[in-house]
JSON list of C-alpha atoms in Angstrom, two decimals:
[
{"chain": "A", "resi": 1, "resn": "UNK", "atom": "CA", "xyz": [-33.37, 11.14, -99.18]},
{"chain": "A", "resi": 2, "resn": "UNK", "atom": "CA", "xyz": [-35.27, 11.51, -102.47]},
{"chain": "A", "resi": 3, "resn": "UNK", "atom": "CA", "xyz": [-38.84, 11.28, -102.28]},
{"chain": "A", "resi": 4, "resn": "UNK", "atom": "CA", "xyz": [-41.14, 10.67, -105.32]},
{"chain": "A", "resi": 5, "resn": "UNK", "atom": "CA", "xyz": [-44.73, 10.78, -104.95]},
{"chain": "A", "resi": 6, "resn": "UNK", "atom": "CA", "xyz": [-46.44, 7.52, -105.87]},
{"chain": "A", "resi": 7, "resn": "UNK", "atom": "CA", "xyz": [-49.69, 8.73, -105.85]},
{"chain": "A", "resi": 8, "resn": "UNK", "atom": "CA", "xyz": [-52.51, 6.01, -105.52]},
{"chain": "A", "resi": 9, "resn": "UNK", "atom": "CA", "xyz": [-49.98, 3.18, -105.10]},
{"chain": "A", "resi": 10, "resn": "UNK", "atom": "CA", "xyz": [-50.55, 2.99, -101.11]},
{"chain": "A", "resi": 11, "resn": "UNK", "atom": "CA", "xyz": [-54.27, 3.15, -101.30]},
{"chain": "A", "resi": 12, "resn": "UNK", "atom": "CA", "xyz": [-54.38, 0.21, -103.97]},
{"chain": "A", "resi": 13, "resn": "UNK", "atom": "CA", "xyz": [-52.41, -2.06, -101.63]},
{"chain": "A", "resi": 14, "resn": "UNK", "atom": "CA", "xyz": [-49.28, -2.79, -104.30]},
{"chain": "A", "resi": 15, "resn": "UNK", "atom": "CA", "xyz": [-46.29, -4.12, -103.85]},
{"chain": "A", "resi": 16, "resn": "UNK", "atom": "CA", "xyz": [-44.30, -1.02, -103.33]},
{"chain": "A", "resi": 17, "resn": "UNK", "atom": "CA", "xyz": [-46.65, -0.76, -100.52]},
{"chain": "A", "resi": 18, "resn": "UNK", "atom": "CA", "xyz": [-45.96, -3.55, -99.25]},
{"chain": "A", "resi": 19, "resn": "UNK", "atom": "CA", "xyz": [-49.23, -5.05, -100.58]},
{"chain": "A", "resi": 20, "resn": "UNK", "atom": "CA", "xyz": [-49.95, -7.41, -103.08]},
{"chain": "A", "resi": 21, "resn": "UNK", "atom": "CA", "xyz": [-50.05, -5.81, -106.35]},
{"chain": "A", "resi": 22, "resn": "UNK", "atom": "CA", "xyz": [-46.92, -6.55, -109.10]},
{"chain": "A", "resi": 23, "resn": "UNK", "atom": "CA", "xyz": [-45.13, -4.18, -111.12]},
{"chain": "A", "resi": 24, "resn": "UNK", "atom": "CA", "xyz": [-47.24, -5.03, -114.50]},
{"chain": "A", "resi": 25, "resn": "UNK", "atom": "CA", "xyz": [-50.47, -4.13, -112.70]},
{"chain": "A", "resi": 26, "resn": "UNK", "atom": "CA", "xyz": [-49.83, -0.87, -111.83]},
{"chain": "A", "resi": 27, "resn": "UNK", "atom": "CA", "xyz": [-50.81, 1.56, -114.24]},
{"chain": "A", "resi": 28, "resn": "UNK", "atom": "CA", "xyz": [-48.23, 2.84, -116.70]},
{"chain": "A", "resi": 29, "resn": "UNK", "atom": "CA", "xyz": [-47.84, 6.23, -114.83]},
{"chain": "A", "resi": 30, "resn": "UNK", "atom": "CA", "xyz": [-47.05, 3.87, -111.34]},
{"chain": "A", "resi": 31, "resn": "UNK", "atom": "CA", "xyz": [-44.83, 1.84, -113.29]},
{"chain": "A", "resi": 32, "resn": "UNK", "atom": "CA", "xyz": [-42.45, 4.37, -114.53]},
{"chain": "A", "resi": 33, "resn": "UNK", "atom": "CA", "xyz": [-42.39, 6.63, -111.33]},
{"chain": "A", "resi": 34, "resn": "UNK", "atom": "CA", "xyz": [-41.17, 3.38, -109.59]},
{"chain": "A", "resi": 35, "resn": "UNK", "atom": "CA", "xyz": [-38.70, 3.06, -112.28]},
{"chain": "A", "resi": 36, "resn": "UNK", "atom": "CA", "xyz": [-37.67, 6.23, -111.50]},
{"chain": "A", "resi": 37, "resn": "UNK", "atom": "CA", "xyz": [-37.44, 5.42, -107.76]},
{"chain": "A", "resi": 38, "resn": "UNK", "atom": "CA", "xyz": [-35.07, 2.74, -108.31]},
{"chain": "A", "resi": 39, "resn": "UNK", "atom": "CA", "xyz": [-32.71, 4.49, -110.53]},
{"chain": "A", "resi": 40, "resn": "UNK", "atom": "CA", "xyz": [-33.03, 7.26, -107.80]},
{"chain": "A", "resi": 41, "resn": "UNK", "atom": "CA", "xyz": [-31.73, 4.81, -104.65]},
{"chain": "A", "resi": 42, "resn": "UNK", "atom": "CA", "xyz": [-28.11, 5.01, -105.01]},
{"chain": "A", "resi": 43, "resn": "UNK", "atom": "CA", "xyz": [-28.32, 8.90, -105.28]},
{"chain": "A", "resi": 44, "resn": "UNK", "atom": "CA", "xyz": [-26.62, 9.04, -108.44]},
{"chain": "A", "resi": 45, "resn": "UNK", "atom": "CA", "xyz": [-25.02, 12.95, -109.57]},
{"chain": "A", "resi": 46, "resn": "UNK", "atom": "CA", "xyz": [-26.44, 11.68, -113.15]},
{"chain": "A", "resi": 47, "resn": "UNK", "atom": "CA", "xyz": [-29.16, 10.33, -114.17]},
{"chain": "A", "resi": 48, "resn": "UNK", "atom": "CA", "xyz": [-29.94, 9.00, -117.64]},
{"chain": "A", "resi": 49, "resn": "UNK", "atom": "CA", "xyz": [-33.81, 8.58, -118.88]},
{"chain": "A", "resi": 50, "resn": "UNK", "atom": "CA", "xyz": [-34.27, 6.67, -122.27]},
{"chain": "A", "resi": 51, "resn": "UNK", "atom": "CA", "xyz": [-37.73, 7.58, -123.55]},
{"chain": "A", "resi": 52, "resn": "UNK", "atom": "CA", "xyz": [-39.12, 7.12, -119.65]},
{"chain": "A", "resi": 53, "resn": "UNK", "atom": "CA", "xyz": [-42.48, 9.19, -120.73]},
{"chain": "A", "resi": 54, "resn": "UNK", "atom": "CA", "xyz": [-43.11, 7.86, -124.38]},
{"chain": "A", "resi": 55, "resn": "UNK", "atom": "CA", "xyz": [-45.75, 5.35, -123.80]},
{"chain": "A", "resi": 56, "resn": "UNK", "atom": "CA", "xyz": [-47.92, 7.58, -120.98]},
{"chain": "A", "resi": 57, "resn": "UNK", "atom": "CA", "xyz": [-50.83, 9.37, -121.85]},
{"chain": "A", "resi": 58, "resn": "UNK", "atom": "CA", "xyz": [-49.92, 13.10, -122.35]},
{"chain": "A", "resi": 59, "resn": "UNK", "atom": "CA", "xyz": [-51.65, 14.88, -118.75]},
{"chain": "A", "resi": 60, "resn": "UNK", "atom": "CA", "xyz": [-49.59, 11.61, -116.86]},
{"chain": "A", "resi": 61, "resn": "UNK", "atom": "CA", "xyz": [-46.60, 12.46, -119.07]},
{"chain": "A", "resi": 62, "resn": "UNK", "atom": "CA", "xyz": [-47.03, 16.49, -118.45]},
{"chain": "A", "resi": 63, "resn": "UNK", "atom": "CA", "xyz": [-47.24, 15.56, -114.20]},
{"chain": "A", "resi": 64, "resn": "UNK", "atom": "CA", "xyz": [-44.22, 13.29, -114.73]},
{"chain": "A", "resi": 65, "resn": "UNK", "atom": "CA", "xyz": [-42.31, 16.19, -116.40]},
{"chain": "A", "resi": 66, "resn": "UNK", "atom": "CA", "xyz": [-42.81, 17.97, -113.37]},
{"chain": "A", "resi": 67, "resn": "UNK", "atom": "CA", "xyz": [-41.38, 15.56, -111.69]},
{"chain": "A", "resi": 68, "resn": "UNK", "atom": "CA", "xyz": [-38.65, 15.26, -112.78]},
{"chain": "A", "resi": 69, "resn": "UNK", "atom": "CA", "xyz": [-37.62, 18.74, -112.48]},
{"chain": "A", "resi": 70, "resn": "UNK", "atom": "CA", "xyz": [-38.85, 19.11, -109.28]},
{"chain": "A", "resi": 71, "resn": "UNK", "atom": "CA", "xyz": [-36.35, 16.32, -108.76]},
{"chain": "A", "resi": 72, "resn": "UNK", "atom": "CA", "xyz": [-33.37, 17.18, -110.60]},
{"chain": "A", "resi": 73, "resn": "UNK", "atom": "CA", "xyz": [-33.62, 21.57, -109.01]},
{"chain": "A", "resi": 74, "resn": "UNK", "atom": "CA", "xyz": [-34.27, 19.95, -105.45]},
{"chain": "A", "resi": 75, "resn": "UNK", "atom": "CA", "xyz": [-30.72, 17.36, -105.80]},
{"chain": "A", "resi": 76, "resn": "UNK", "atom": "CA", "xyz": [-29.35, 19.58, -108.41]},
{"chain": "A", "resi": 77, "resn": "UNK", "atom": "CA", "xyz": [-28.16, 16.46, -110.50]},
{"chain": "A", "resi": 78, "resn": "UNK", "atom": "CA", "xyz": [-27.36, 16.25, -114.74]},
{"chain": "A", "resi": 79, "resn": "UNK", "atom": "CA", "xyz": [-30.16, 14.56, -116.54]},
{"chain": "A", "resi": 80, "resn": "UNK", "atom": "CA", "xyz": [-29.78, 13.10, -119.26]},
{"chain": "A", "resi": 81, "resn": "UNK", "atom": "CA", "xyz": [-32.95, 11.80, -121.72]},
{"chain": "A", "resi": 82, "resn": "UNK", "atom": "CA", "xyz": [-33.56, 11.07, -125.10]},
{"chain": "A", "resi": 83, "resn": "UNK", "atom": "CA", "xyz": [-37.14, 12.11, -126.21]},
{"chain": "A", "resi": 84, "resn": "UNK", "atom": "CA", "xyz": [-38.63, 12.35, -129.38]},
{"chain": "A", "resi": 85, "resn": "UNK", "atom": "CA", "xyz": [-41.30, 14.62, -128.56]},
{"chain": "A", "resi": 86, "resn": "UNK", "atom": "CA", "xyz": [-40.25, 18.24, -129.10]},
{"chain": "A", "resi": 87, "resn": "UNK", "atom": "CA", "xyz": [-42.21, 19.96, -126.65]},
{"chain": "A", "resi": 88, "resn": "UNK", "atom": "CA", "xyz": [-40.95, 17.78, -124.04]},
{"chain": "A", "resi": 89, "resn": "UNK", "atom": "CA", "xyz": [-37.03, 18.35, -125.02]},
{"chain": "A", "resi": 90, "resn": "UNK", "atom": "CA", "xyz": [-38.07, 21.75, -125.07]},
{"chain": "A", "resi": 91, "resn": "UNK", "atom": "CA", "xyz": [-40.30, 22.06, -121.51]},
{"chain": "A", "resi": 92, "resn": "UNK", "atom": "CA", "xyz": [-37.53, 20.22, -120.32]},
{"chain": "A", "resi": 93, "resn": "UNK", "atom": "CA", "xyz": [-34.30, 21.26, -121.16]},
{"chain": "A", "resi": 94, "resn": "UNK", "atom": "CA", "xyz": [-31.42, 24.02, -121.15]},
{"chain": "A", "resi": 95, "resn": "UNK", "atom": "CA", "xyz": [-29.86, 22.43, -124.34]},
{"chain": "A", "resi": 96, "resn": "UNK", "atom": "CA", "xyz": [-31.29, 20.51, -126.95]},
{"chain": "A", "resi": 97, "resn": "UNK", "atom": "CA", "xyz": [-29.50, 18.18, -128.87]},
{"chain": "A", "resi": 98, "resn": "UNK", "atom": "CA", "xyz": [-30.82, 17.26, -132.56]},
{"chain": "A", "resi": 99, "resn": "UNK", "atom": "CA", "xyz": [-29.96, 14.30, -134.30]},
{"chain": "A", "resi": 100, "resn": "UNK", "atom": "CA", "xyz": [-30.13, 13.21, -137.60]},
{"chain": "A", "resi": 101, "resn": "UNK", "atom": "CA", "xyz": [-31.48, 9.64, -138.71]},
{"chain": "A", "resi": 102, "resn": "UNK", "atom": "CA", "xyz": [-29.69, 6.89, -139.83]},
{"chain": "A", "resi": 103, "resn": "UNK", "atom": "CA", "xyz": [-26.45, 6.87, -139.57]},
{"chain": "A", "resi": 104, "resn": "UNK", "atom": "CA", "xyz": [-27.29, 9.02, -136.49]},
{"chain": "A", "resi": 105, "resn": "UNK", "atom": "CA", "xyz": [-25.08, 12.37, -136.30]},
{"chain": "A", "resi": 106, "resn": "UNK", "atom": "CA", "xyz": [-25.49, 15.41, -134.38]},
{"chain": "A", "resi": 107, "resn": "UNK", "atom": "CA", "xyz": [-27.41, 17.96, -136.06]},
{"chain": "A", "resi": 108, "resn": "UNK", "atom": "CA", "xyz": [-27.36, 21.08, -133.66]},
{"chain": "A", "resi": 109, "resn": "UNK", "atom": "CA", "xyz": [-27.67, 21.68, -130.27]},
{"chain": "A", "resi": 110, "resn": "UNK", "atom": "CA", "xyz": [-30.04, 24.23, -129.49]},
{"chain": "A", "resi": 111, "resn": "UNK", "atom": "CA", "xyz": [-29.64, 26.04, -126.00]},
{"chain": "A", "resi": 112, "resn": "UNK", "atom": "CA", "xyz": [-33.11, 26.87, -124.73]},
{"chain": "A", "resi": 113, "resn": "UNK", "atom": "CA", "xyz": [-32.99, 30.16, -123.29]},
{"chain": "A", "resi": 114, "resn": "UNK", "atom": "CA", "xyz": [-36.59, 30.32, -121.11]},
{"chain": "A", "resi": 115, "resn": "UNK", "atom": "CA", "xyz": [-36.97, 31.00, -118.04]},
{"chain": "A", "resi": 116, "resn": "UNK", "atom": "CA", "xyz": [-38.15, 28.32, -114.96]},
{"chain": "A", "resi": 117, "resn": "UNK", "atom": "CA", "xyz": [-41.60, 28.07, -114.71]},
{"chain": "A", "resi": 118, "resn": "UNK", "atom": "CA", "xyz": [-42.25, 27.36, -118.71]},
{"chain": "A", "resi": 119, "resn": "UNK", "atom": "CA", "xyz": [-45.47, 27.90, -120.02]},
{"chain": "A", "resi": 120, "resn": "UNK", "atom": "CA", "xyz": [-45.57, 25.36, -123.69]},
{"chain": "A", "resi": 121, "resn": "UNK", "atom": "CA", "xyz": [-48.40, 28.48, -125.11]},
{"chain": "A", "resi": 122, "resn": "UNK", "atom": "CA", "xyz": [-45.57, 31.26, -124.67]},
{"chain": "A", "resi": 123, "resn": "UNK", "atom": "CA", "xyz": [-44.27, 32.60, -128.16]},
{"chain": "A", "resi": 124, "resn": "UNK", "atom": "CA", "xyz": [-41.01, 32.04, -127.29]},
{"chain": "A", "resi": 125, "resn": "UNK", "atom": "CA", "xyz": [-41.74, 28.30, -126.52]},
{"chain": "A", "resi": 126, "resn": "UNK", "atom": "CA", "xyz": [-43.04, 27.96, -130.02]},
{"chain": "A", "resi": 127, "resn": "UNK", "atom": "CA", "xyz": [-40.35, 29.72, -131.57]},
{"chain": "A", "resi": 128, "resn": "UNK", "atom": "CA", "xyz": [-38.00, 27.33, -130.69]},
{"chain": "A", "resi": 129, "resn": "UNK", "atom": "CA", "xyz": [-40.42, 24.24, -131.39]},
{"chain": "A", "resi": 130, "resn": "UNK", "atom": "CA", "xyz": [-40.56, 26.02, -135.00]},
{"chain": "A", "resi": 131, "resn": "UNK", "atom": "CA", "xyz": [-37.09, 25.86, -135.34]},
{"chain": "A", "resi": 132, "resn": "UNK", "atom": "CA", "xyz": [-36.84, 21.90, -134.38]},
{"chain": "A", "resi": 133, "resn": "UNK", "atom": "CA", "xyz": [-39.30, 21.30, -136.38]},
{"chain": "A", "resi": 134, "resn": "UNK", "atom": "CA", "xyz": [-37.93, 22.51, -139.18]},
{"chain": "A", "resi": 135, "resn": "UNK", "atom": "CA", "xyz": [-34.30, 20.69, -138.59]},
{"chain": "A", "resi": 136, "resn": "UNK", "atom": "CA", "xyz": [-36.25, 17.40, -138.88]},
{"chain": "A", "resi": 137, "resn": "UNK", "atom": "CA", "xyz": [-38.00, 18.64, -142.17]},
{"chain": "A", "resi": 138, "resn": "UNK", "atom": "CA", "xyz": [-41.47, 19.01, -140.08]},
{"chain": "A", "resi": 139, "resn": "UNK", "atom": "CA", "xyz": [-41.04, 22.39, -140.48]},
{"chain": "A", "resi": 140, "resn": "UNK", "atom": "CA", "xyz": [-45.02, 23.07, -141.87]},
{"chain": "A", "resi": 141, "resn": "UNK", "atom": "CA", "xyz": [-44.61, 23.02, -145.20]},
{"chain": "A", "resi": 142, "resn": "UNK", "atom": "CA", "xyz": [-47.64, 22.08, -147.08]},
{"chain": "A", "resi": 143, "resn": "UNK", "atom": "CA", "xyz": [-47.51, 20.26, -150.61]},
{"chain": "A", "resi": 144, "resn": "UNK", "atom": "CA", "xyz": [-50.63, 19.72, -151.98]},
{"chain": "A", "resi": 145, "resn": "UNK", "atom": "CA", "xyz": [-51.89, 15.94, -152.29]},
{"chain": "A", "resi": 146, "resn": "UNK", "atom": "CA", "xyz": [-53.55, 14.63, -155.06]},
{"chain": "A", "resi": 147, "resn": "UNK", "atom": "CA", "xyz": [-56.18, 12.14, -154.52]},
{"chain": "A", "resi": 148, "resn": "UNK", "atom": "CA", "xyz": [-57.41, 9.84, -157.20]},
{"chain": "A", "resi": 149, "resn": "UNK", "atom": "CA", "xyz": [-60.17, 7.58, -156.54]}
]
């Protein structure tokens, strides 16, 4: 049995309580941990995550990160997401896959070599957030901008 931790949803009475509350008044951090709950019921050995974090504020998004690997070490299943926040793929992941834009090709795949626990300050951590960076020409480099008023 998979458990996820809706925290606050019992208290507030909603639906997934058994209460009254609908999906589109939980808050966004309820909504996609039941999401997650119901693409957890049939105990799949893969589970694939399409930007499931994008539109949470970043300390929800951090505790949902956790989450998820809590999830995916305690039923040792493949997860698969697509993310376009770096430190994310990077907290996240053992591989990293970069892709280009339009037409959409694989860049590189970067195998993140960090150990469990990871800290997103370590040096190591930002070496590799350097490196993606710089695949998707974000790399840091600063052109001067002229302003005319």
């Amino acid at each position: 049995c998979i458990l996820l931790p809706l925290q606050g949803v019992r208290q507030r009475g909603s639906a997934a309580a058994g209460g009254g509350e609908r999906q589109h008044q939980l808050s966004g951090g309820m909504q996609q941990r039941a999401s997650l709950a119901r693409a957890l019921v049939g105990h799949p050995s893969v589970l694939l995550l399409d930007e499931p974090l994008g539109a949470l504020d970043a300390f929800t998004r951090m505790n949902l990160q956790d989450e998820i690997l809590d999830i995916w070490k305690k039923y040792n299943m493949t997860v698969i997401m697509v993310t376009h926040d770096v430190d994310e793929a990077i907290y996240m992941s053992d591989q990293v896959v970069v892709m280009s834009a339009r037409p959409s090709k694989v860049e590189i795949v970067i195998d993140i070599d960090l150990p469990r626990s990871r800290a997103r300050a370590q040096d190591t951590f930002q070496e590799y957030r350097s490196k993606i960076l710089e695949i998707l020409n974000f790399g840091g480099k600063i052109e001067e901008v002229e302003y005319y008023l």
